[in-house]
Amino acid sequence: MIPTLKELLEARERISGYVAKTPVLRSDNLDDILGARAWFKCENLQYSGSFKPRGAFNCVLQLPASQREQGVCTHSSGNHGKALAMVASKLGLPAYIVMPQNAIRAKVEGVLLWGGQIFYCDNTNEARAEALSRVEKETGAIFIPPYDYPPTIAGQSTVAAEFLEQVESLQVLLAPLGGGGLLSGTALSAKYFGGEVAVIGGEPTGADDAFRSLNSGKLVLSHQPKTIADGLRTTLGRLPFRILKEEKTEVLLADEEMIIQAMKLIWKHLRVIAEPSGALGLAVALAHPDKFRGKRIGLIISGGNIDLDLPLPWQQKPQ
């Protein structure tokens, strides 16, 4: 079921005491580079370092107390797992997180910091599903889906709903696209609260399953991503696909070099850290300048969880 306007409004009310109203930043220098007026919604400054607590809180807070007591579980490349561990900690619940063995260290540490218990698996959909099923059976925990679930999408929609109140008369909203929870929520908020604002998803060239899905009209399930943007390596979910298809949401691509350049520019001009996935909006705007020239654009920096013990991507020597 696609979340309704009523459910979007209820989600915002439900999570209002649990998540931060994140700031919007801008830079005249970035405007000059883009040839546009740009505002950046900093979900990298959200609790747990990404937008993910919005959906996680909206899901968990709707569970009956008898179900909550069993704990919660999920699969995640990092940010959703970290967010769910934080949500569980705040609500006094156990959290069990299935993560790929190649998960980013900073995200693994984030899950552990909030008391989450990690179960590692191979980096395949089959291994992930098998590990999650085993965790559910062994613990009795309730599965909280990271993106392909109406309450998750309703929670993520609050990012754009907030953004549209903070900045008037935006013509375009840009958000990264992996599983599709954030972008489909953004599309729904734009539909109900955004007037004529267009919604565009940013996807890595090396993980372009959503681009191919929306252009062909059929969900692409075979997927071998190769991108620095670890949060966007997952396949597009069925419900987000349906929403994005119905709302005629456009997806644009950016290559690895452009993603790294966007991360660097965000640090240089906004003085905040964006993880590769979080920089996709700016990467796409840089890669397709004619699409945005002269417009008022809003870009969602979805997260900032990177390993600060390693050189930042633009500081690393080419292999």
Short mmCIF file of C-alpha atoms in Angstrom, two decimals:
data_model
loop_
_atom_site.label_atom_id
_atom_site.label_comp_id
_atom_site.label_asym_id
_atom_site.label_seq_id
_atom_site.Cartn_x
_atom_site.Cartn_y
_atom_site.Cartn_z
CA MET A 1 0.00 0.00 0.00
CA ILE A 2 1.27 3.45 -0.93
CA PRO A 3 1.32 5.74 2.14
CA THR A 4 -1.56 8.21 2.15
CA LEU A 5 -1.49 11.91 2.98
CA LYS A 6 -3.00 11.04 6.37
CA GLU A 7 -0.21 8.55 7.06
CA LEU A 8 2.47 11.05 6.06
CA LEU A 9 1.04 13.63 8.45
CA GLU A 10 0.72 11.05 11.24
CA ALA A 11 4.34 9.98 10.71
CA ARG A 12 5.56 13.52 11.12
CA GLU A 13 3.60 13.97 14.32
CA ARG A 14 4.63 10.56 15.67
CA ILE A 15 8.39 11.08 15.31
CA SER A 16 8.52 14.80 16.06
CA GLY A 17 9.86 14.36 19.58
CA TYR A 18 12.48 11.83 18.54
CA VAL A 19 14.32 13.27 15.52
CA ALA A 20 16.06 16.57 14.84
CA LYS A 21 14.78 19.22 12.47
CA THR A 22 18.00 19.35 10.51
CA PRO A 23 19.44 22.62 9.21
CA VAL A 24 19.54 23.86 5.65
CA LEU A 25 22.87 25.26 4.45
CA ARG A 26 23.83 27.16 1.32
CA SER A 27 26.90 28.65 -0.32
CA ASP A 28 27.27 31.46 -2.86
CA ASN A 29 30.36 29.67 -4.16
CA LEU A 30 28.39 26.51 -4.87
CA ASP A 31 25.72 28.61 -6.57
CA ASP A 32 28.40 29.98 -8.88
CA ILE A 33 29.72 26.49 -9.63
CA LEU A 34 26.25 25.14 -10.39
CA GLY A 35 24.83 28.20 -12.10
CA ALA A 36 21.79 27.75 -9.86
CA ARG A 37 20.49 28.66 -6.42
CA ALA A 38 21.07 25.63 -4.21
CA TRP A 39 19.98 24.72 -0.68
CA PHE A 40 21.31 21.66 1.16
CA LYS A 41 19.18 19.76 3.69
CA CYS A 42 21.73 18.30 6.11
CA GLU A 43 20.47 14.89 7.18
CA ASN A 44 24.12 14.06 7.78
CA LEU A 45 23.56 16.10 10.96
CA GLN A 46 20.56 13.97 11.96
CA TYR A 47 20.84 11.71 15.01
CA SER A 48 22.96 8.67 14.03
CA GLY A 49 24.38 10.60 11.07
CA SER A 50 21.70 9.93 8.46
CA PHE A 51 17.99 10.33 7.65
CA LYS A 52 17.28 6.73 8.63
CA PRO A 53 15.96 7.29 12.20
CA ARG A 54 12.87 8.92 10.70
CA GLY A 55 11.64 5.71 9.13
CA ALA A 56 12.89 3.51 11.96
CA PHE A 57 11.12 5.51 14.66
CA ASN A 58 7.91 5.62 12.64
CA CYS A 59 7.94 1.83 12.32
CA VAL A 60 8.91 0.92 15.88
CA LEU A 61 6.63 3.43 17.60
CA GLN A 62 3.63 1.81 15.88
CA LEU A 63 4.38 -1.65 17.26
CA PRO A 64 2.26 -2.91 20.17
CA ALA A 65 4.21 -3.06 23.42
CA SER A 66 3.98 -6.87 23.45
CA GLN A 67 5.78 -7.05 20.09
CA ARG A 68 8.35 -4.37 20.92
CA GLU A 69 9.56 -6.32 23.95
CA GLN A 70 10.90 -9.07 21.68
CA GLY A 71 13.25 -6.55 20.11
CA VAL A 72 13.74 -5.45 16.52
CA CYS A 73 15.91 -6.70 13.69
CA THR A 74 16.86 -5.72 10.17
CA HIS A 75 19.40 -6.08 7.38
CA SER A 76 21.50 -3.08 6.48
CA SER A 77 24.70 -1.93 4.80
CA GLY A 78 25.04 0.44 7.72
CA ASN A 79 22.89 3.53 8.16
CA HIS A 80 19.54 1.81 8.71
CA GLY A 81 21.17 -0.66 11.07
CA LYS A 82 22.84 2.10 13.04
CA ALA A 83 19.59 4.07 13.16
CA LEU A 84 17.56 1.06 14.32
CA ALA A 85 20.14 0.28 17.01
CA MET A 86 19.83 3.88 18.21
CA VAL A 87 16.02 3.76 18.15
CA ALA A 88 16.04 0.49 20.10
CA SER A 89 18.47 1.91 22.65
CA LYS A 90 16.31 5.00 23.16
CA LEU A 91 13.22 2.84 23.66
CA GLY A 92 14.94 0.21 25.83
CA LEU A 93 14.75 -2.63 23.29
CA PRO A 94 17.28 -5.13 21.95
CA ALA A 95 18.35 -4.73 18.31
CA TYR A 96 19.75 -7.41 15.99
CA ILE A 97 21.39 -6.21 12.78
CA VAL A 98 22.39 -8.35 9.79
CA MET A 99 25.28 -6.66 7.96
CA PRO A 100 27.48 -7.64 5.00
CA GLN A 101 31.03 -8.65 5.83
CA ASN A 102 32.33 -5.70 3.79
CA ALA A 103 30.29 -3.08 5.68
CA ILE A 104 32.03 0.24 6.29
CA ARG A 105 33.83 0.15 9.66
CA ALA A 106 32.34 3.45 10.84
CA LYS A 107 28.84 2.05 10.34
CA VAL A 108 29.67 -1.20 12.11
CA GLU A 109 31.07 0.78 15.03
CA GLY A 110 27.92 2.91 15.05
CA VAL A 111 25.70 -0.15 15.46
CA LEU A 112 27.87 -1.45 18.30
CA LEU A 113 28.00 1.96 19.97
CA TRP A 114 24.21 1.88 20.35
CA GLY A 115 24.24 -1.67 21.71
CA GLY A 116 23.12 -3.45 18.57
CA GLN A 117 24.10 -7.09 18.08
CA ILE A 118 25.58 -7.74 14.62
CA PHE A 119 25.20 -10.89 12.53
CA TYR A 120 27.50 -10.88 9.49
CA CYS A 121 26.63 -12.42 6.14
CA ASP A 122 27.97 -12.61 2.60
CA ASN A 123 27.18 -9.62 0.41
CA THR A 124 24.33 -11.23 -1.54
CA ASN A 125 20.55 -10.88 -1.30
CA GLU A 126 20.23 -14.62 -0.67
CA ALA A 127 22.72 -14.65 2.21
CA ARG A 128 21.11 -11.58 3.72
CA ALA A 129 17.62 -13.08 3.60
CA GLU A 130 18.84 -16.37 5.09
CA ALA A 131 20.68 -14.63 7.94
CA LEU A 132 17.71 -12.40 8.72
CA SER A 133 15.32 -15.36 8.78
CA ARG A 134 17.61 -17.16 11.21
CA VAL A 135 17.80 -14.10 13.49
CA GLU A 136 14.00 -13.72 13.50
CA LYS A 137 13.52 -17.37 14.47
CA GLU A 138 16.19 -17.36 17.16
CA THR A 139 15.25 -14.06 18.83
CA GLY A 140 11.57 -13.48 18.07
CA ALA A 141 12.52 -9.94 17.06
CA ILE A 142 10.29 -7.95 14.70
CA PHE A 143 11.73 -7.14 11.28
CA ILE A 144 11.91 -3.41 10.51
CA PRO A 145 12.39 -3.07 6.72
CA PRO A 146 14.93 -0.48 5.58
CA TYR A 147 12.93 0.87 2.61
CA ASP A 148 10.33 -1.44 1.03
CA TYR A 149 7.59 -0.83 3.60
CA PRO A 150 4.87 1.87 3.87
CA PRO A 151 5.67 3.10 7.43
CA THR A 152 9.37 3.33 6.56
CA ILE A 153 8.59 5.40 3.47
CA ALA A 154 6.16 7.60 5.42
CA GLY A 155 8.88 8.29 7.97
CA GLN A 156 11.44 9.15 5.30
CA SER A 157 8.93 11.50 3.64
CA THR A 158 9.34 13.88 6.57
CA VAL A 159 12.76 14.97 5.26
CA ALA A 160 11.23 16.61 2.18
CA ALA A 161 8.16 17.84 4.06
CA GLU A 162 10.45 19.72 6.43
CA PHE A 163 12.66 20.96 3.61
CA LEU A 164 9.72 22.40 1.67
CA GLU A 165 8.72 24.41 4.76
CA GLN A 166 12.26 25.65 5.36
CA VAL A 167 12.81 26.89 1.79
CA GLU A 168 9.97 28.34 -0.25
CA SER A 169 9.51 28.06 -4.01
CA LEU A 170 11.95 25.25 -4.71
CA GLN A 171 11.71 24.08 -8.31
CA VAL A 172 13.63 20.81 -7.95
CA LEU A 173 14.31 18.36 -5.12
CA LEU A 174 17.33 16.08 -5.52
CA ALA A 175 17.80 12.97 -3.37
CA PRO A 176 20.02 9.87 -3.59
CA LEU A 177 18.49 6.58 -4.68
CA GLY A 178 19.36 3.11 -3.42
CA GLY A 179 16.48 1.00 -2.11
CA GLY A 180 14.20 3.95 -2.76
CA GLY A 181 12.72 4.73 0.67
CA LEU A 182 14.01 8.30 0.78
CA LEU A 183 13.28 9.15 -2.85
CA SER A 184 9.79 7.64 -2.88
CA GLY A 185 9.01 9.47 0.37
CA THR A 186 10.35 12.66 -1.21
CA ALA A 187 8.12 12.11 -4.25
CA LEU A 188 5.06 11.71 -2.01
CA SER A 189 5.87 14.84 0.01
CA ALA A 190 6.38 16.77 -3.22
CA LYS A 191 3.01 15.53 -4.46
CA TYR A 192 1.14 16.62 -1.34
CA PHE A 193 3.13 19.63 -0.14
CA GLY A 194 5.39 20.76 -2.98
CA GLY A 195 3.19 22.38 -5.59
CA GLU A 196 5.05 22.23 -8.90
CA VAL A 197 8.39 21.01 -7.51
CA ALA A 198 10.06 18.28 -9.57
CA VAL A 199 11.76 15.33 -7.86
CA ILE A 200 14.92 13.80 -9.30
CA GLY A 201 16.87 10.84 -7.97
CA GLY A 202 20.64 10.56 -8.08
CA GLU A 203 22.18 7.16 -8.68
CA PRO A 204 25.78 6.00 -9.26
CA THR A 205 26.62 4.91 -12.79
CA GLY A 206 28.00 1.71 -11.29
CA ALA A 207 24.74 0.93 -9.46
CA ASP A 208 22.10 2.02 -11.95
CA ASP A 209 19.38 -0.60 -11.44
CA ALA A 210 16.72 2.01 -10.60
CA PHE A 211 17.63 4.07 -13.67
CA ARG A 212 17.22 0.95 -15.82
CA SER A 213 14.05 -0.10 -14.01
CA LEU A 214 12.25 3.20 -14.45
CA ASN A 215 13.33 3.57 -18.07
CA SER A 216 12.22 0.06 -18.99
CA GLY A 217 9.10 0.06 -16.84
CA LYS A 218 10.14 -3.26 -15.28
CA LEU A 219 11.93 -3.76 -11.97
CA VAL A 220 15.52 -4.88 -12.53
CA LEU A 221 16.39 -7.53 -9.95
CA SER A 222 19.81 -8.69 -11.17
CA HIS A 223 22.33 -6.25 -9.80
CA GLN A 224 26.11 -6.27 -9.39
CA PRO A 225 26.90 -2.80 -8.06
CA LYS A 226 30.34 -1.29 -8.22
CA THR A 227 30.44 2.08 -6.51
CA ILE A 228 32.03 3.96 -3.63
CA ALA A 229 28.49 4.85 -2.50
CA ASP A 230 27.99 1.83 -0.22
CA GLY A 231 24.56 3.00 0.92
CA LEU A 232 23.26 2.84 -2.66
CA ARG A 233 24.40 -0.66 -3.59
CA THR A 234 21.07 -2.25 -2.72
CA THR A 235 18.41 -2.95 -5.35
CA LEU A 236 15.34 -0.75 -5.73
CA GLY A 237 12.40 -2.01 -3.66
CA ARG A 238 9.07 -3.00 -5.21
CA LEU A 239 6.95 -0.40 -3.41
CA PRO A 240 9.40 2.48 -4.03
CA PHE A 241 9.52 1.40 -7.70
CA ARG A 242 5.74 1.57 -7.90
CA ILE A 243 5.65 5.02 -6.29
CA LEU A 244 8.46 6.45 -8.42
CA LYS A 245 6.86 5.03 -11.55
CA GLU A 246 3.45 6.49 -10.72
CA GLU A 247 4.93 9.89 -9.86
CA LYS A 248 7.05 9.82 -13.06
CA THR A 249 10.20 10.49 -11.04
CA GLU A 250 13.32 11.03 -13.11
CA VAL A 251 16.66 9.43 -12.24
CA LEU A 252 20.03 10.81 -13.33
CA LEU A 253 23.45 9.19 -13.04
CA ALA A 254 26.84 10.37 -11.79
CA ASP A 255 30.16 8.56 -12.03
CA GLU A 256 32.63 7.87 -9.22
CA GLU A 257 34.83 10.85 -10.02
CA MET A 258 31.86 13.20 -9.82
CA ILE A 259 30.69 11.67 -6.51
CA ILE A 260 34.11 12.23 -4.95
CA GLN A 261 34.23 15.77 -6.34
CA ALA A 262 30.82 16.47 -4.80
CA MET A 263 32.00 15.20 -1.40
CA LYS A 264 35.00 17.50 -1.60
CA LEU A 265 32.90 20.54 -2.56
CA ILE A 266 30.45 19.92 0.27
CA TRP A 267 33.32 19.86 2.74
CA LYS A 268 35.07 22.85 1.18
CA HIS A 269 32.06 25.15 0.94
CA LEU A 270 29.58 23.91 3.58
CA ARG A 271 32.11 22.54 6.10
CA VAL A 272 30.16 19.35 6.72
CA ILE A 273 31.06 15.76 5.85
CA ALA A 274 28.90 13.88 3.36
CA GLU A 275 29.36 10.18 2.80
CA PRO A 276 29.46 9.16 -0.89
CA SER A 277 25.74 8.29 -0.93
CA GLY A 278 24.90 11.62 0.65
CA ALA A 279 26.76 13.54 -2.06
CA LEU A 280 24.78 12.04 -4.95
CA GLY A 281 22.44 15.01 -5.27
CA LEU A 282 25.29 17.42 -5.83
CA ALA A 283 27.14 14.90 -8.01
CA VAL A 284 24.14 14.68 -10.32
CA ALA A 285 23.77 18.46 -10.43
CA LEU A 286 27.44 18.76 -11.39
CA ALA A 287 27.15 16.02 -14.00
CA HIS A 288 24.07 17.52 -15.67
CA PRO A 289 24.52 21.30 -15.37
CA ASP A 290 22.10 22.25 -18.15
CA LYS A 291 19.29 20.47 -16.31
CA PHE A 292 19.53 22.78 -13.30
CA ARG A 293 20.99 26.05 -14.57
CA GLY A 294 19.09 29.08 -13.28
CA LYS A 295 16.78 27.03 -11.03
CA ARG A 296 16.09 26.93 -7.30
CA ILE A 297 17.17 23.45 -6.26
CA GLY A 298 17.04 21.61 -2.97
CA LEU A 299 19.57 18.84 -2.37
CA ILE A 300 19.25 16.27 0.41
CA ILE A 301 22.58 15.25 1.98
CA SER A 302 21.31 11.90 3.22
CA GLY A 303 24.18 10.92 5.51
CA GLY A 304 27.71 11.56 6.73
CA ASN A 305 28.93 8.25 8.13
CA ILE A 306 32.45 7.66 6.84
CA ASP A 307 35.61 6.19 8.32
CA LEU A 308 37.63 9.18 9.53
CA ASP A 309 40.62 6.96 10.30
CA LEU A 310 41.18 6.62 6.55
CA PRO A 311 42.10 9.37 4.08
CA LEU A 312 39.00 11.04 2.68
CA PRO A 313 38.18 9.83 -0.85
CA TRP A 314 39.61 12.89 -2.59
CA GLN A 315 42.82 12.51 -0.58
CA GLN A 316 43.40 8.90 -1.58
CA LYS A 317 45.99 8.07 -4.22
CA PRO A 318 44.68 6.43 -7.41
CA GLN A 319 45.13 2.65 -7.44
#
